[in-house]
mmCIF file of C-alpha atoms in Angstrom:
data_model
loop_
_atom_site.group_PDB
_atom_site.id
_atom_site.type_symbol
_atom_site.label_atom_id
_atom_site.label_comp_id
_atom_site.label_asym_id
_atom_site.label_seq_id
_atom_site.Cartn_x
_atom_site.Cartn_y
_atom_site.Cartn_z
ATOM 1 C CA UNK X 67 -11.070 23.420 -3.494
ATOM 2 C CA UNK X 68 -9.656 24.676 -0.115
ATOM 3 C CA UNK X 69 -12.760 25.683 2.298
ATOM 4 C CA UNK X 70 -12.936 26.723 6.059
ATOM 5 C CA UNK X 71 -15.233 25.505 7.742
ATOM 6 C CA UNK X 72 -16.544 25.419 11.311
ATOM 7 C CA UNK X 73 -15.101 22.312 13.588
ATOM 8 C CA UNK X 74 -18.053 20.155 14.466
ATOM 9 C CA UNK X 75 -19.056 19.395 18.178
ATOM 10 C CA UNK X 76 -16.964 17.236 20.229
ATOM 11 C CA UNK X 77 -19.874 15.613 21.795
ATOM 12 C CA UNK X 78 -19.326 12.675 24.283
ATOM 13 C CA UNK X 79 -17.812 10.036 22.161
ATOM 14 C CA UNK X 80 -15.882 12.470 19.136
ATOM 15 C CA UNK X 81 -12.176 12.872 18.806
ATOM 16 C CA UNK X 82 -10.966 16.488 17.917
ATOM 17 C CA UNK X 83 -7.825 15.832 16.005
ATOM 18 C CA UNK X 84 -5.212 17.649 13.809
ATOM 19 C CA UNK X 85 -3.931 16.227 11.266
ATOM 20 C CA UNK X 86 -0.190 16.226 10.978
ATOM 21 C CA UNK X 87 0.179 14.378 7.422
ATOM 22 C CA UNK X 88 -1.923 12.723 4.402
ATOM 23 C CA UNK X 89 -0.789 11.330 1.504
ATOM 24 C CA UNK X 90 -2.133 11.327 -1.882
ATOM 25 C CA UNK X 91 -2.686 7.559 -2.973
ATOM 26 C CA UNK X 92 -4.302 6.454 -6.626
ATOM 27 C CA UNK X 93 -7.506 5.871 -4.861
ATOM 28 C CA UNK X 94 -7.711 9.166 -3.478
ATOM 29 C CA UNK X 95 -7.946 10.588 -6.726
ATOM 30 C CA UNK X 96 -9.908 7.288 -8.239
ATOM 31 C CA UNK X 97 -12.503 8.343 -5.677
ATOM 32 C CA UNK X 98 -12.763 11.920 -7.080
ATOM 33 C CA UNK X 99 -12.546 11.142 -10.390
ATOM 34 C CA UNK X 100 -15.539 8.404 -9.860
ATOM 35 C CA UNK X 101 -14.198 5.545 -11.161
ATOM 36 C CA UNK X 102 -13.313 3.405 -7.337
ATOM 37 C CA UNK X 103 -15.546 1.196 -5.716
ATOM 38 C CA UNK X 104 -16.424 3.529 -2.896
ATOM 39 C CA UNK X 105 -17.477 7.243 -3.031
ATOM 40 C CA UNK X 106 -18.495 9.699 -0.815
ATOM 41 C CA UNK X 107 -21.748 11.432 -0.281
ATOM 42 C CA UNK X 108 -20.925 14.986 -1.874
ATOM 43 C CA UNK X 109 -19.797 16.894 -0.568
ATOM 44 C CA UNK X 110 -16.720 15.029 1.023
ATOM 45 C CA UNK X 111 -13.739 15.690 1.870
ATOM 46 C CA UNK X 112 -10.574 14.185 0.304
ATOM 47 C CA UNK X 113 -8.172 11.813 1.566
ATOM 48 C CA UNK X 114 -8.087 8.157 3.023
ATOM 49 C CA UNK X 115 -4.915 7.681 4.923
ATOM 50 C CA UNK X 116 -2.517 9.281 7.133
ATOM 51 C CA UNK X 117 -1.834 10.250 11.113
ATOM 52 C CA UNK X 118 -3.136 13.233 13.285
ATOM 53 C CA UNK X 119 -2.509 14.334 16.867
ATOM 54 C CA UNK X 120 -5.677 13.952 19.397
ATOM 55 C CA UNK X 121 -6.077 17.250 20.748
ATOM 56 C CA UNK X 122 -8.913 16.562 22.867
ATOM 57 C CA UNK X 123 -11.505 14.029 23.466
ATOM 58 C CA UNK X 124 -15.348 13.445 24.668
ATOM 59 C CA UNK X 125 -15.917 12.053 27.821
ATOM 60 C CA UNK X 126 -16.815 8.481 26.972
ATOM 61 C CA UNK X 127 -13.584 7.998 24.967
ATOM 62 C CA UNK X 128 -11.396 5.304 27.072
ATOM 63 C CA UNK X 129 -9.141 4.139 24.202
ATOM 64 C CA UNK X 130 -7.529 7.370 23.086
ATOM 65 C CA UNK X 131 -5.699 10.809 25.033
ATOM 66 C CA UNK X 132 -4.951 13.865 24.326
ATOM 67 C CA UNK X 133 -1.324 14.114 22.145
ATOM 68 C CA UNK X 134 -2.092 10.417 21.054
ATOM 69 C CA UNK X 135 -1.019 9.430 17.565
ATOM 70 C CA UNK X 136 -4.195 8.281 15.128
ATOM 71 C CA UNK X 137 -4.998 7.125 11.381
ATOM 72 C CA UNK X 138 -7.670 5.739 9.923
ATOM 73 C CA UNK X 139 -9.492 2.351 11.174
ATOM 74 C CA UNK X 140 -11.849 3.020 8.121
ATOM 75 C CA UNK X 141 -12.090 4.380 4.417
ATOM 76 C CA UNK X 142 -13.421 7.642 3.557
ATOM 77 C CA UNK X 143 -12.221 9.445 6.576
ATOM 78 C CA UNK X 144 -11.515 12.294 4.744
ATOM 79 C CA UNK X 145 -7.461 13.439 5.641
ATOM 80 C CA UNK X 146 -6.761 16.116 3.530
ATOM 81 C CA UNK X 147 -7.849 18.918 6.359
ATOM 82 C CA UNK X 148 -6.187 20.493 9.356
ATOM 83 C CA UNK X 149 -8.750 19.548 11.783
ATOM 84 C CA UNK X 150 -11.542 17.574 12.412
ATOM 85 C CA UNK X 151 -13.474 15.802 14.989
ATOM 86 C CA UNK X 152 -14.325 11.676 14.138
ATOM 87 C CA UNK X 153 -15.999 9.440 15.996
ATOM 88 C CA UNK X 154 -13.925 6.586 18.583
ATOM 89 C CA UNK X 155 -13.916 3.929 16.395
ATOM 90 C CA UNK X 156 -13.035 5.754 13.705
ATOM 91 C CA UNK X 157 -9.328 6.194 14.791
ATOM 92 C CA UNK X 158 -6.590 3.770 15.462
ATOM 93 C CA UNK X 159 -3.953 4.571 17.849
ATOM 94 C CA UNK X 160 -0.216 4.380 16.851
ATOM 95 C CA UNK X 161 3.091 4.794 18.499
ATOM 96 C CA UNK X 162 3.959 8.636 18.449
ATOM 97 C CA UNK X 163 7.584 7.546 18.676
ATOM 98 C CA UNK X 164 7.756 6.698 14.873
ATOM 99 C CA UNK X 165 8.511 9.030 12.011
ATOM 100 C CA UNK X 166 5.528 10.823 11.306
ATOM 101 C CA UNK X 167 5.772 9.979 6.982
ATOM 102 C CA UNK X 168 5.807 6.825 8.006
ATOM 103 C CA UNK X 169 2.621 6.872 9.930
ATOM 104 C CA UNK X 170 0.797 8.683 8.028
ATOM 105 C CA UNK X 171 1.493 5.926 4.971
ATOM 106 C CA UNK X 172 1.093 3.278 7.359
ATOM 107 C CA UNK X 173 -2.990 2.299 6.823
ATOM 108 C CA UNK X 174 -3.192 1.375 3.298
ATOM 109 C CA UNK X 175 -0.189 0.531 1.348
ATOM 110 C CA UNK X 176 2.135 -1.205 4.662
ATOM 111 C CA UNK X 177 -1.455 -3.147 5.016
ATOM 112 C CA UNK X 178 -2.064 -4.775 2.049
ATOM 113 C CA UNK X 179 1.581 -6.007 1.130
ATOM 114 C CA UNK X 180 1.463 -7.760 4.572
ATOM 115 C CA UNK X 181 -1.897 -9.457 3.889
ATOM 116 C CA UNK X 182 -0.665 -10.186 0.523
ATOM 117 C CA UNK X 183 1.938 -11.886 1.862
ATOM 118 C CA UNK X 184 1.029 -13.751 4.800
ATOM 119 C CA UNK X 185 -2.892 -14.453 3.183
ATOM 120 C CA UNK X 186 -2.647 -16.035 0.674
ATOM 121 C CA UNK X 187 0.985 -18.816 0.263
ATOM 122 C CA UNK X 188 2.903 -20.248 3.144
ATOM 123 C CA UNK X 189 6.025 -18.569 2.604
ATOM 124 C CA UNK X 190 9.427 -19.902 4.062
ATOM 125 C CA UNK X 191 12.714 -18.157 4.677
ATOM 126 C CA UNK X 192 14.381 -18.421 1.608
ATOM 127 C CA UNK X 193 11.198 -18.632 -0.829
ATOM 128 C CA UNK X 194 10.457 -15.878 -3.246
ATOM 129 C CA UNK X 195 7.710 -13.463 -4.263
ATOM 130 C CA UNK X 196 7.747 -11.897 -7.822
ATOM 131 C CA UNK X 197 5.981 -8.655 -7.947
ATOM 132 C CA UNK X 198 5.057 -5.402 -10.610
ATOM 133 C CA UNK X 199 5.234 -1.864 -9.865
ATOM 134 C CA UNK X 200 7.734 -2.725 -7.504
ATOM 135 C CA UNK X 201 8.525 0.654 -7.119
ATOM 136 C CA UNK X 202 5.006 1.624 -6.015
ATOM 137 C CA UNK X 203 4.043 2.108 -2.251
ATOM 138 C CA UNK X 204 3.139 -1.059 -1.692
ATOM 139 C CA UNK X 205 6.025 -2.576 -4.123
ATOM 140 C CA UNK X 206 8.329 -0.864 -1.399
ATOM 141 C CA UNK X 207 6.716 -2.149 1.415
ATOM 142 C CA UNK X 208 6.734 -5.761 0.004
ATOM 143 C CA UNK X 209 10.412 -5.847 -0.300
ATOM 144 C CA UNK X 210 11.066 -4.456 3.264
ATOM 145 C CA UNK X 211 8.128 -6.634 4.957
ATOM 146 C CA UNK X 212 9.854 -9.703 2.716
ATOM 147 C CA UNK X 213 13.366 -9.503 3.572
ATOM 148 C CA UNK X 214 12.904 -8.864 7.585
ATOM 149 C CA UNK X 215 11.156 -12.113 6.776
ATOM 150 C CA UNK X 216 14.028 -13.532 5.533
ATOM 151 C CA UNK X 217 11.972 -13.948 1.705
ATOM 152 C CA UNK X 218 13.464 -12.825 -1.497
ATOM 153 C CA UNK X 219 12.289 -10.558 -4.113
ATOM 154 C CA UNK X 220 12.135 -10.139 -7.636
ATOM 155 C CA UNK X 221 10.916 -6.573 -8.815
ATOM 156 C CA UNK X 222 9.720 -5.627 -11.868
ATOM 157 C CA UNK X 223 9.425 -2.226 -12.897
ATOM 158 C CA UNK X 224 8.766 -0.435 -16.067
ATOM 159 C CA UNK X 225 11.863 1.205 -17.985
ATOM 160 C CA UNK X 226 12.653 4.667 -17.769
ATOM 161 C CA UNK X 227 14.961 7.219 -17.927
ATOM 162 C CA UNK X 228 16.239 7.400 -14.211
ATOM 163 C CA UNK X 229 16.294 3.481 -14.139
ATOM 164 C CA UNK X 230 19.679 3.019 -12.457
ATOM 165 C CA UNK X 231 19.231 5.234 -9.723
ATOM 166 C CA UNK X 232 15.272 3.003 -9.010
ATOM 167 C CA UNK X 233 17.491 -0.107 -9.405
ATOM 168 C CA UNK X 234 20.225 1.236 -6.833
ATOM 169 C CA UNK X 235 16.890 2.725 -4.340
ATOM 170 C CA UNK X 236 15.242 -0.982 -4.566
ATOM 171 C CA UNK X 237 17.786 -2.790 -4.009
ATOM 172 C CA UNK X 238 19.141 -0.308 -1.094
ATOM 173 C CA UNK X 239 15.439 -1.339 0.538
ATOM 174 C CA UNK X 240 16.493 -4.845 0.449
ATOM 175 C CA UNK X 241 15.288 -6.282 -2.686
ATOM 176 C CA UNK X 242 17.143 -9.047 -4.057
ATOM 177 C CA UNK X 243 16.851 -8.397 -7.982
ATOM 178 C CA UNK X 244 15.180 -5.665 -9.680
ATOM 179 C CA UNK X 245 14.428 -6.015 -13.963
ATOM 180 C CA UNK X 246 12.305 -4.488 -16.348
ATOM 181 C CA UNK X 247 9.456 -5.802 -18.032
ATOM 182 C CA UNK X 248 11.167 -6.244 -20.912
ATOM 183 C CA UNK X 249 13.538 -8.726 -18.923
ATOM 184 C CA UNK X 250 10.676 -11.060 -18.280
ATOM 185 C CA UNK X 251 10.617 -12.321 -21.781
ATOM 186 C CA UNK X 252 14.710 -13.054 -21.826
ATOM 187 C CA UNK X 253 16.883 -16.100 -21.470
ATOM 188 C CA UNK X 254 18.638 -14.222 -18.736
ATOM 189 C CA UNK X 255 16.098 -14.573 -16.368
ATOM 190 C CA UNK X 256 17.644 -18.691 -15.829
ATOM 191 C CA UNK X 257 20.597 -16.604 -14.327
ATOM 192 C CA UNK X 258 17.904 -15.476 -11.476
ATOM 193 C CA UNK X 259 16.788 -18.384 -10.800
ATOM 194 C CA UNK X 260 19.740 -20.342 -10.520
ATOM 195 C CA UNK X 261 20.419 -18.258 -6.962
ATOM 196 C CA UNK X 262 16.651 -17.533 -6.035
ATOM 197 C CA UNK X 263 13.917 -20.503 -6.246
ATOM 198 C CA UNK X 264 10.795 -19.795 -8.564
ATOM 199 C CA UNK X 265 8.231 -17.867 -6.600
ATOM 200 C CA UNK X 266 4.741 -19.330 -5.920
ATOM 201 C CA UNK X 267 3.700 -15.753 -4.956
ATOM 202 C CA UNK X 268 3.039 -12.808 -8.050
ATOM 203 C CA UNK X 269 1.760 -9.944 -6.646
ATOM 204 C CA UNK X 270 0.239 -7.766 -9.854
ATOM 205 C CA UNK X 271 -0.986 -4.117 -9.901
ATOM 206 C CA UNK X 272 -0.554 -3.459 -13.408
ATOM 207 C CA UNK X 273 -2.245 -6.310 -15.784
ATOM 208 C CA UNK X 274 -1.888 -6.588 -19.177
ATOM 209 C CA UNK X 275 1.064 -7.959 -20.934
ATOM 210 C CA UNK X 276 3.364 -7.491 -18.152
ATOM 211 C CA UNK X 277 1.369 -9.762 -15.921
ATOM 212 C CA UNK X 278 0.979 -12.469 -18.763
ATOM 213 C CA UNK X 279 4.929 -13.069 -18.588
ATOM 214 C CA UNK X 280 5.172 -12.479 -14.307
ATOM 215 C CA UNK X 281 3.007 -15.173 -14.386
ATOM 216 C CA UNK X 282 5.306 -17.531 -16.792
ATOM 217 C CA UNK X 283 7.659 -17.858 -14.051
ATOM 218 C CA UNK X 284 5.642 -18.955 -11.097
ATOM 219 C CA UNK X 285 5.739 -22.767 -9.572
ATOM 220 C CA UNK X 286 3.078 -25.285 -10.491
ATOM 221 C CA UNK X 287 0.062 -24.489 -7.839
ATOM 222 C CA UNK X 288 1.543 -20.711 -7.860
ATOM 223 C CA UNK X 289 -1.030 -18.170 -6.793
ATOM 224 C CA UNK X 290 -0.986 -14.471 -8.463
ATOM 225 C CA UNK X 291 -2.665 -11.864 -6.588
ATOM 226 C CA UNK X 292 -4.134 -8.561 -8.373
ATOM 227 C CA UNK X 293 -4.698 -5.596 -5.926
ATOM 228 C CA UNK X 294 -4.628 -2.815 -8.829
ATOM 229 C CA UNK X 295 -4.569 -2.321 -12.630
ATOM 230 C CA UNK X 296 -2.568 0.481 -13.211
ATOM 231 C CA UNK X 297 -2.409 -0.742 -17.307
ATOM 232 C CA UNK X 298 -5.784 -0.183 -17.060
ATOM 233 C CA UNK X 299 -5.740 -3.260 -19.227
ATOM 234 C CA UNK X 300 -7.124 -6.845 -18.511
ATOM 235 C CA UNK X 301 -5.134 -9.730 -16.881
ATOM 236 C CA UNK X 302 -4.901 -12.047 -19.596
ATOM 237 C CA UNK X 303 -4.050 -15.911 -18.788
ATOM 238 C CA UNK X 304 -2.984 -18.514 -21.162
ATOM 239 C CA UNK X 305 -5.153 -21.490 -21.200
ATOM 240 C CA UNK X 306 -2.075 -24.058 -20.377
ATOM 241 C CA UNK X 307 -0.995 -21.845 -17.441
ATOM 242 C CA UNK X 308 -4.508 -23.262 -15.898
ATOM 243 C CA UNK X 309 -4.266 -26.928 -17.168
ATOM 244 C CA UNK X 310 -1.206 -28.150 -17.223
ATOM 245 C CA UNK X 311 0.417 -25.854 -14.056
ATOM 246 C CA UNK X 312 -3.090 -25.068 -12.163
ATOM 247 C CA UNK X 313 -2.558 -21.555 -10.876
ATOM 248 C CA UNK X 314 -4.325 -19.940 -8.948
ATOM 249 C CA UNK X 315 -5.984 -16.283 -9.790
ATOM 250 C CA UNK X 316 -6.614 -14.065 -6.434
ATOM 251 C CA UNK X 317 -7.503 -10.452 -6.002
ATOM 252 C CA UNK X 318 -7.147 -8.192 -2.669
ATOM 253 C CA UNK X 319 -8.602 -5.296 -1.437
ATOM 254 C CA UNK X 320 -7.595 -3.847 2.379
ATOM 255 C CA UNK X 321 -11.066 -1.924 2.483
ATOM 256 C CA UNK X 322 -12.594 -5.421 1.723
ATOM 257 C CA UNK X 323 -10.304 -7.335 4.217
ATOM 258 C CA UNK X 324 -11.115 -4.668 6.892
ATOM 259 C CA UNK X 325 -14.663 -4.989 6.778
ATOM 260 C CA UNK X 326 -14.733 -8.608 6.994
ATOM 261 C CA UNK X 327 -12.990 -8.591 9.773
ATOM 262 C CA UNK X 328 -14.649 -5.588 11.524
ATOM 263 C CA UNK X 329 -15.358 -7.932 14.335
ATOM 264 C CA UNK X 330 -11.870 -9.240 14.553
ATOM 265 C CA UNK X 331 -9.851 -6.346 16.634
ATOM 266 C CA UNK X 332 -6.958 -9.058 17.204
ATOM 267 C CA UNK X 333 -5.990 -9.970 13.589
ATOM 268 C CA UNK X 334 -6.377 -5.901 13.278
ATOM 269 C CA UNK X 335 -3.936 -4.941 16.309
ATOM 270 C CA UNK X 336 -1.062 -7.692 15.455
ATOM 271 C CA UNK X 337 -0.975 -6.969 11.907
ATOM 272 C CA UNK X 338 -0.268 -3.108 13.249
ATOM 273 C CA UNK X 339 1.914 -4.130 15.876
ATOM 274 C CA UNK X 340 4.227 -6.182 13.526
ATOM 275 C CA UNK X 341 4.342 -3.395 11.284
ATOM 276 C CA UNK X 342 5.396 -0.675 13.862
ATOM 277 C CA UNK X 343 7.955 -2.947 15.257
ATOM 278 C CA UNK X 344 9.348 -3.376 11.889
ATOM 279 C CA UNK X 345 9.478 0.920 11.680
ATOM 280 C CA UNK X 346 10.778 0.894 15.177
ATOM 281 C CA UNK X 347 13.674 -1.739 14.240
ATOM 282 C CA UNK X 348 14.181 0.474 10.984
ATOM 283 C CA UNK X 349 13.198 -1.949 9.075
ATOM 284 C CA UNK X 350 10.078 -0.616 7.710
ATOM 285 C CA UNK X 351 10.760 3.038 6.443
ATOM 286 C CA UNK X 352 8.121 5.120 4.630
ATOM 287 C CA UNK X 353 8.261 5.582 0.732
ATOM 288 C CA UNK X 354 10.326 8.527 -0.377
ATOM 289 C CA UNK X 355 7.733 11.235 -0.159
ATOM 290 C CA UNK X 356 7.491 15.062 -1.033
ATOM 291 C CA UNK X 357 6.136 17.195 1.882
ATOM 292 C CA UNK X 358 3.937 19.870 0.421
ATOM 293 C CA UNK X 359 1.791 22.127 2.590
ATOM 294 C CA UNK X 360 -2.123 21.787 2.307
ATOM 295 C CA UNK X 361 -2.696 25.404 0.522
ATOM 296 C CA UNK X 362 -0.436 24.064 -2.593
ATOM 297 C CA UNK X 363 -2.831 20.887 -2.805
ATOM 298 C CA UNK X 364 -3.165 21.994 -6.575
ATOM 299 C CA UNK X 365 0.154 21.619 -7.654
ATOM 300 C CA UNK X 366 0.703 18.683 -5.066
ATOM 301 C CA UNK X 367 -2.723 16.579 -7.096
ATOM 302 C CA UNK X 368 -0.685 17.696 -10.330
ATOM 303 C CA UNK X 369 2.499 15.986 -9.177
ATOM 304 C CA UNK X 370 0.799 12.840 -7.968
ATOM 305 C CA UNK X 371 -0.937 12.437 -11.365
ATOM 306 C CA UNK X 372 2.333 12.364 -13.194
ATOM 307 C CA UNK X 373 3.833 9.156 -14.758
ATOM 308 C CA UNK X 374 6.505 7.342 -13.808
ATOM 309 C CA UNK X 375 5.999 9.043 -10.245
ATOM 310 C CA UNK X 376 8.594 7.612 -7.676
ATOM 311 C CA UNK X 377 7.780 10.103 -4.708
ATOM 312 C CA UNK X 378 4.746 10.052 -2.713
ATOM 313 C CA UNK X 379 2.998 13.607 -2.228
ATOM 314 C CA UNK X 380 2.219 14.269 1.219
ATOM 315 C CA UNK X 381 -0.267 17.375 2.753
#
C-alpha cells in the first residue's frame, strides 16, 4: 500500500534523491509474491530499477551533485517512492541528457542482453543470435544492442491477436526476422537461413517446448543461455543435442554478475557507457512504456500482471 513516511537523515555520506521514474519488471512482483531469489527484510519497499534526481548530498559524497541523474548500482533499492535518501555507493550516475524512460529501464533489462551477448560467444558482424520473448524488455534491447553491432536476429514470440502490428514494432527496432513459436517446427524456417547463418547464440526466457525447438537450430558447439522461465516449465534437452552437436547449457543473472564483479568498477562503467552512447546515438530507445502516476500503483501492478503485455508500466 501507499504510506508517507518521514525522509531519513542525510548524514555525511547519504544521497537525498527524488525519484523521477520506476518501472515495474517480473521480478519486482516475483519479489513480493516470494517466489525470487532475493527478498527484502519486511517491511520493504518495492521496486528495483529506475532513475532519480540528486537533490542534495552529505558532505563526504565526491562522486555525485546536486541535479545529477542516478539508478541503482544494487538490487533491492526500493524505487517505487518519491523520495528517499541511499547511501554513495548505492547510486550510479547517468547522463541527464537522455530520455528519462530510458534511464529509468536502463539497470536491469539494457544490462543483461549486453552481457548475454558479449559473455558468453564471440560474435562477428554478420553472425546471428536466436532469442524467445523477443518482445520482452530485454528481447527489445537484444535486437537494438545486436544490430548497432552489426549481428542479426531471429525473434520468436508467442502468437496473438495483435501479431502484425509486434511483427511491424520488432522489426521497426531493427530485428531481422520475427516468427512464432509455432514457426520453429516448419520447413520454412530453411528460407531463414538461407539469408542469415545459424546462430550459435539462443537466448531463452521462457523454457519448455518452445526452447526444445530454439535450440534445434543452433550450430554444433552452440551455447543457449536461460535468464528467465516465463513457461514456468522446465528446459528440456534432447539427449543427441548433447552428443552428437555438444551444446552448451548457460544461465545469467545481472544481480549475480554484479556482485561478482563488485570489485570491478571498470567492466561496470564501460558496459554503462556503451549503453548510453547507444541512447545518445538513438540507437538504444527504451521499451514502449505506459506512464502511470505512483497513487494509481494498483491499477498500474494490475496492468503489468496481464498476459501478452507489450508495454512496460512505469511510476
Amino acid at each position: 500500500r501507499l504510506k508517507e513516511l518521514e525522509v531519513a537523515e542525510l548524514g555525511d555520506s547519504g544521497v537525498h534523491i527524488q525519484m523521477l521514474a520506476a518501472p515495474i519488471n517480473p521480478a519486482d512482483i516475483n519479489m513480493i509474491q516470494g517466489t525470487y531469489a532475493i527478498l527484502s527484510s519486511l517491511p520493504a519497499v518495492g521496486g528495483n530499477e529506475g532513475v532519480g534526481e540528486v537533490l542534495e548530498v552529505g558532505r563526504r559524497v565526491t562522486s555525485l551533485k546536486p541535479g545529477d541523474w542516478v539508478i541503482p548500482a544494487t538490487t533491492g533499492l526500493g524505487t517505487w517512492r518519491t523520495q528517499g535518501v541511499f547511501p554513495e555507493e548505492t547510486l550510479l550516475k547517468v547522463p541527464n541528457d537522455i530520455p528519462v524512460l530510458c534511464a529509468a529501464t536502463l539497470s536491469v533489462n539494457p544490462c543483461t542482453a549486453y552481457r548475454m551477448l558479449a559473455d558468453f560467444e564471440t560474435l562477428a558482424p554478420g553472425d546471428s543470435v536466436i532469442q524467445n520473448a523477443a518482445n520482452s524488455g530485454v528481447g527489445q534491447a537484444v535486437i537494438q544492442i545486436a544490430k548497432a553491432s552489426g549481428i542479426k536476429t531471429i525473434n520468436v514470440v508467442r502468437d496473438r491477436p495483435e501479431l502484425p502490428k509486434l511483427v511491424e514494432r520488432l522489426m521497426a527496432l531493427g530485428a531481422d526476422h520475427v516468427i512464432t513459436e509455432e514457426m520453429l517446427r516448419k520447413p520454412e524456417m530453411k528460407d531463414i537461413f538461407k539469408s542469415t547463418p545459424k546462430p550459435r547464440l539462443a537466448l531463452n526466457c521462457v523454457g519448455g517446448k518452445s526452447t526444445t525447438e530454439m535450440l534445434r537450430h543452433l550450430q554444433p558447439k552452440g551455447t543457449m543461455v536461460t535468464y528467465g522461465g516465463m513457461a514456468k516449465q522446465p528446459v528440456m534437452v534432447p539427449v543427441s543435442a548433447f552428443i552428437f552437436r555438444d551444446l552448451r547449457l548457460r544461465g545469467f543473472w545481472m544481480t549475480q554478475w554484479r556482485k561478482d564483479h563488485a570489485q570491478d568498477q571498470q567492466s561496470l562503467t564501460s558496459m554503462m557507457d556503451t549503453l548510453c552512447q547507444l541512447i545518445q546515438r538513438g540507437q538504444l530507445t527504451a521499451p514502449a512504456c505506459t506512464e502511470v502516476p505512483l497513487q494509481d500503483y494498483k491499477a498500474a501492478l494490475e496492468a503489468a500482471m496481464q498476459p501478452f503485455v507489450s508495454s512496460k508500466q512505469i511510476l
